[in-house]
Short mmCIF file of C-alpha atoms in Angstrom, two decimals:
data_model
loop_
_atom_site.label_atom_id
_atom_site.label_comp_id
_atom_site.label_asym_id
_atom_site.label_seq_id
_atom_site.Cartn_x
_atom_site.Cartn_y
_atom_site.Cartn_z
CA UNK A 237 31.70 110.97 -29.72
CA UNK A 238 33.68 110.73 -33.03
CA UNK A 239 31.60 112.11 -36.06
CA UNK A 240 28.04 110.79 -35.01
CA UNK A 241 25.99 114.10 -34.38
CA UNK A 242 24.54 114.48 -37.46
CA UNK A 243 23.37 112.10 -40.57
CA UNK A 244 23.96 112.03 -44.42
CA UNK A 245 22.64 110.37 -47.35
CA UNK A 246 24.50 110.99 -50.34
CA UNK A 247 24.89 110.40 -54.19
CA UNK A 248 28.02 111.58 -54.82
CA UNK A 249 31.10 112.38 -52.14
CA UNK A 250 31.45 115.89 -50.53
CA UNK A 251 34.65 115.72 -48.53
CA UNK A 252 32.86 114.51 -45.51
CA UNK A 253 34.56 111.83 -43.42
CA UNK A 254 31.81 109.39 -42.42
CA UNK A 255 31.38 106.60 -39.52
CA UNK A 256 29.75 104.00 -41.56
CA UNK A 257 29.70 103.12 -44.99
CA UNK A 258 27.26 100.77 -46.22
CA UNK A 259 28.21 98.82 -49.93
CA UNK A 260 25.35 96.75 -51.15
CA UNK A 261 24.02 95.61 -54.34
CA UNK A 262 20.79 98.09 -55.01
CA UNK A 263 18.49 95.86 -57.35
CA UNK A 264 18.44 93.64 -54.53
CA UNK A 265 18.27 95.71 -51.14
CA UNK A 266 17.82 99.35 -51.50
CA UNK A 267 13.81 99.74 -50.93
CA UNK A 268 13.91 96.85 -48.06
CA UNK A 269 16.98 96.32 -45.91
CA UNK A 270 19.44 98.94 -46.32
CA UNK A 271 17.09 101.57 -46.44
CA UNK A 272 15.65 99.84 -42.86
CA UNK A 273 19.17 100.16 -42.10
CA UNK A 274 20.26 103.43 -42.92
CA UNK A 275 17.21 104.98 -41.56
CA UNK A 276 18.30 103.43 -37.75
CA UNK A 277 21.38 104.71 -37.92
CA UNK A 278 20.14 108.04 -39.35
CA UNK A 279 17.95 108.04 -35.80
CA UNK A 280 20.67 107.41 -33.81
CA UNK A 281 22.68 110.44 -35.61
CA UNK A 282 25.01 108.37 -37.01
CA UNK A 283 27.12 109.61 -40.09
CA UNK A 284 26.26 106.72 -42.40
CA UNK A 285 27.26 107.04 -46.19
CA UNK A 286 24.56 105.60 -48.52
CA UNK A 287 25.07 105.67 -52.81
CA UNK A 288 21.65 106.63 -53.99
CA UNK A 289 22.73 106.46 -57.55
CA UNK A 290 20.46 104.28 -59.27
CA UNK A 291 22.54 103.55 -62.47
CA UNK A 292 26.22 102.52 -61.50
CA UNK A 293 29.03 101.97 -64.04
CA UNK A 294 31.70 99.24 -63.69
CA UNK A 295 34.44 102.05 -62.33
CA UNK A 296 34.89 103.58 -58.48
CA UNK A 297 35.51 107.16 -59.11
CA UNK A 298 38.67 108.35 -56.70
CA UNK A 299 36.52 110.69 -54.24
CA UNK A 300 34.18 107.25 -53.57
CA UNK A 301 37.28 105.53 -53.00
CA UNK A 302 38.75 107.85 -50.63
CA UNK A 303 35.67 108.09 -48.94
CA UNK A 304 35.73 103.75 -48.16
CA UNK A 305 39.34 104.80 -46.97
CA UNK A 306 38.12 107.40 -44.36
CA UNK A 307 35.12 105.43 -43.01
CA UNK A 308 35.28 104.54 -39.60
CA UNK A 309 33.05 101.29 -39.89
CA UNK A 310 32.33 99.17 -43.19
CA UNK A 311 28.91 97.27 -43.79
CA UNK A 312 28.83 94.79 -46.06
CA UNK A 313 25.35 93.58 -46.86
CA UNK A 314 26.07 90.28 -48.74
CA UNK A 315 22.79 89.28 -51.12
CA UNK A 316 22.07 86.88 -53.75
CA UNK A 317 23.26 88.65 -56.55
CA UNK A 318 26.01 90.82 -54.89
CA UNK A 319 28.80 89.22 -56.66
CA UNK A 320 26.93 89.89 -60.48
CA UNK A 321 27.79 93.66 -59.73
CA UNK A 322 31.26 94.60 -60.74
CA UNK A 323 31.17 97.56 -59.02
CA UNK A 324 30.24 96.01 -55.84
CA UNK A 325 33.33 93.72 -55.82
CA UNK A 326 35.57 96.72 -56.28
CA UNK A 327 33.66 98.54 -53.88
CA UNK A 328 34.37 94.97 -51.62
CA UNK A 329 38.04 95.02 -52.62
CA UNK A 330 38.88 98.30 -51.75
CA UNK A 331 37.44 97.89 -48.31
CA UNK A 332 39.34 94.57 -47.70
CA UNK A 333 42.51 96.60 -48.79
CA UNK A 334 41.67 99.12 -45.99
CA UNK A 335 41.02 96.54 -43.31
CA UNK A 336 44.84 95.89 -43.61
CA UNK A 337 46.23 98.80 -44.11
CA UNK A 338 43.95 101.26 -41.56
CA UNK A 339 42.58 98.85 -39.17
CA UNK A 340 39.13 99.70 -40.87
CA UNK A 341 36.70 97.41 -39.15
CA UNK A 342 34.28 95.50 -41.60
CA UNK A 343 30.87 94.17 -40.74
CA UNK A 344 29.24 91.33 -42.74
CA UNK A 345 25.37 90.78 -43.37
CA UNK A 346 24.29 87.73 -44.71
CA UNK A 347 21.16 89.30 -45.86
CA UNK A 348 19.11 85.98 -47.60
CA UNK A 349 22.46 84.62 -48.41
CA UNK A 350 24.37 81.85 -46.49
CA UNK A 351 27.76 82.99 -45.76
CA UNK A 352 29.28 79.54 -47.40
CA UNK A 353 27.96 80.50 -50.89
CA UNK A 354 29.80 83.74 -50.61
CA UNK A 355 32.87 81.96 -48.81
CA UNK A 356 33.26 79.08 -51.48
CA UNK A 357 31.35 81.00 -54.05
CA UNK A 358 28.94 78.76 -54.58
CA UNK A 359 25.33 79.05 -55.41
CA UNK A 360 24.62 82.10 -57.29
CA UNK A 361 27.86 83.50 -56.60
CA UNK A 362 29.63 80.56 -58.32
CA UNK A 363 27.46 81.42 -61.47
CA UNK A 364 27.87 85.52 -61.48
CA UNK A 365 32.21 84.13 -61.20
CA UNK A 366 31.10 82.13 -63.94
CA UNK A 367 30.59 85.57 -66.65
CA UNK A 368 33.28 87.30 -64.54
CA UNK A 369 36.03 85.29 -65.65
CA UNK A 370 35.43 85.27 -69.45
CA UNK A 371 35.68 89.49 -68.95
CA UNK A 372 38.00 89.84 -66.24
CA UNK A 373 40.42 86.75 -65.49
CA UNK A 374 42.92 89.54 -63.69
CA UNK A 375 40.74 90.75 -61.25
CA UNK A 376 38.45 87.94 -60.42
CA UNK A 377 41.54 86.28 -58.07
CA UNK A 378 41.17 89.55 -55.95
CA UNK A 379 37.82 89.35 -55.80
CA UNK A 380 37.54 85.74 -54.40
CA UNK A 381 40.36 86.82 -51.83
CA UNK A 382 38.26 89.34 -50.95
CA UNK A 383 34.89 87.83 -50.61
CA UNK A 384 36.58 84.79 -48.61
CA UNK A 385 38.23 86.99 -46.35
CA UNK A 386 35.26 89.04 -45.58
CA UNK A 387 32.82 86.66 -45.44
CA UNK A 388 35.27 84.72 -42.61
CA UNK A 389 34.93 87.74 -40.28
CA UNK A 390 32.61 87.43 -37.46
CA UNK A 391 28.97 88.99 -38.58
CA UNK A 392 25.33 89.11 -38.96
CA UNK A 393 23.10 86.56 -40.81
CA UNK A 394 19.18 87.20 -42.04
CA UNK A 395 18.57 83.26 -41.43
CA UNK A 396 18.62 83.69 -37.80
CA UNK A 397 15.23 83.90 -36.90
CA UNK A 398 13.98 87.11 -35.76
CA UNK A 399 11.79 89.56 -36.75
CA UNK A 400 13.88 91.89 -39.42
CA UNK A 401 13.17 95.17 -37.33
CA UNK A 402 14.96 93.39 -34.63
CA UNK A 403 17.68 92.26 -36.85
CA UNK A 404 18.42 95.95 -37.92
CA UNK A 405 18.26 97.24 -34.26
CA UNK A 406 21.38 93.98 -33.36
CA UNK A 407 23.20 95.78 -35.88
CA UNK A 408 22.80 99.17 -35.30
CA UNK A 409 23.96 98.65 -31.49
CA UNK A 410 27.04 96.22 -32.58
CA UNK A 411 27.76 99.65 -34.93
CA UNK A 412 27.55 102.25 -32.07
CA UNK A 413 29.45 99.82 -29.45
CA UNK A 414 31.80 100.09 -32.08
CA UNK A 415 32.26 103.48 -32.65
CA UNK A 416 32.23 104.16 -29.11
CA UNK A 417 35.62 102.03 -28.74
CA UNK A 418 37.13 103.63 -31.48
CA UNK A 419 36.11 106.84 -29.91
CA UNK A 420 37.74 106.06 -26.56
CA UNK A 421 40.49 104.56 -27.65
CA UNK A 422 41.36 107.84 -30.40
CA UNK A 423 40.57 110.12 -27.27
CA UNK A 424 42.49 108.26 -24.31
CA UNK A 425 44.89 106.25 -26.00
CA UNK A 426 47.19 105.95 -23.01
CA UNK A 427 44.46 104.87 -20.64
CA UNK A 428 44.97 100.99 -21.03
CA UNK A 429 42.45 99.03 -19.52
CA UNK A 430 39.35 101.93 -19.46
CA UNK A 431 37.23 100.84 -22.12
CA UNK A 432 35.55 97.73 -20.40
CA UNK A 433 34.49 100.29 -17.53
CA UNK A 434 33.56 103.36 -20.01
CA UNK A 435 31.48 101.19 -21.77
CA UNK A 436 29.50 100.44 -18.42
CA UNK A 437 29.20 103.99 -17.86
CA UNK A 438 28.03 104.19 -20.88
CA UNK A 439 25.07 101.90 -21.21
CA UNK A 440 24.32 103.51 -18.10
CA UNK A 441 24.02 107.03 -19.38
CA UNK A 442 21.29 105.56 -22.87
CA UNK A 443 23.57 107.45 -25.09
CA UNK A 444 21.80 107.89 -28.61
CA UNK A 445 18.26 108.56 -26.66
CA UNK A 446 16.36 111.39 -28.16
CA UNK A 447 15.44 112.77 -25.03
CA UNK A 448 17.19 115.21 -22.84
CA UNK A 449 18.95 114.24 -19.51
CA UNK A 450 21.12 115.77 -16.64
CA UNK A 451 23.99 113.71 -15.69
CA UNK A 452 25.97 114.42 -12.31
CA UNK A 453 28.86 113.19 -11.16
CA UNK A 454 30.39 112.52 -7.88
CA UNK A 455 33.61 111.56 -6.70
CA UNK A 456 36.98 112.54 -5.19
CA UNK A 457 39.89 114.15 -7.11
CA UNK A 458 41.46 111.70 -9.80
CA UNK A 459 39.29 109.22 -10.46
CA UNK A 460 38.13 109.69 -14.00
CA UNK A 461 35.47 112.55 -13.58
CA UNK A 462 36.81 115.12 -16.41
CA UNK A 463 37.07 111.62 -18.29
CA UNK A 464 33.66 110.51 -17.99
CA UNK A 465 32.40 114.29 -18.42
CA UNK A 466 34.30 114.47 -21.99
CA UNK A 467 32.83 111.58 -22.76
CA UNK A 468 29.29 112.24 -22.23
CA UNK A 469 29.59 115.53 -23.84
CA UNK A 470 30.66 114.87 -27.00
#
């Protein structure tokens, strides 16, 4: 199914090509949420990029660009002080940029955050804009563009209440519904009208469960058996 056998946690880029890739702001979520985060989708042998560097410079180096670029899925976890990080609104800009031109799909989290301070940037975004624009007049336009547009897509926000272990688990199985329609639809893209009754099949075969199973499957000649078998095999 796509890439997700194995997991990888990484500091620099190694050619892999990688479901998810998560850009966050590490002073404020790398020893809480993200690593929460990355550690569910490590279980559920999902190929999740994470930057464990913890001293970033302004500039994206090509390979960590390319690697944004070949990511299936992109998780943005939006904090309080994402916006102070230069880095993280070129990571955010690049991303946007491959929304349009790949189809990239782009995740939100409002982690502590209310998505209207990062869509108006208000709040503490409005004063981390406020430094940017005495350095960087050029690029801050961009980066609003960018932060408005993501930040208008459909997502996940922290002020729900829930216990955060359940929070992480919603958006681990949003990510693997995910990547199972871009699997099926990459694998049978001629088959219009499948995925709604794949993804039954699907729920129905606990896909991602550590345990081992035996799946049979019944039926008379052309009905979607070698389908189904592909399917669960990979």
């Amino acid at each position: 199914m796509g890439n997700f056998s194995s997991t990888a946690s990484s500091s620099t880029t190694d050619g892999k090509k990688y479901d998810v890739f998560l850009s966050f702001r590490g002073e404020d979520t790398r020893y809480g949420f993200t690593s929460h985060l990355f550690d569910a989708l490590r279980r559920k042998q999902i190929e999740t990029f994470i930057d464990n560097r913890l001293v970033r410079g302004d500039e994206i180096s090509q390979a960590l660009l390319r690697t944004i670029g070949e990511s299936k899925i992109a998780v943005v976890i939006f904090s309080k002080d994402y916006a102070s990080s230069k880095w993280c609104l070129r990571e955010l800009a690049e991303i946007m940029k491959y929304k349009k031109l790949n189809e990239q799909i782009v995740i939100p989290v409002f982690y502590h955050i209310d998505p209207s301070d990062v869509r108006k940037q208000i709040g503490s975004f409005k004063d981390s804009f406020a430094k940017h624009e005495n350095e960087l007049q050029e690029e801050v336009q961009k980066w609003r563009e960018a932060l408005t547009e993501a930040s208008s897509i459909s997502g996940w926000d922290s002020s729900v209440l829930r216990p955060e272990s359940t929070f992480v688990g919603e958006i681990v199985k949003d990510i693997w519904k995910k990547l199972n329609n871009i699997s099926v639809s990459s694998d049978f893209p001629g088959l219009i009208g499948i995925d709604k009754h794949v993804e039954q099949v699907i729920s129905l075969l606990c896909l991602g469960v550590s345990d081992f199973g035996i799946v049979g499957i019944w039926g008379m000649g052309g009905i979607g058996k070698q389908l189904l078998l592909m399917l669960y095999s990979n």
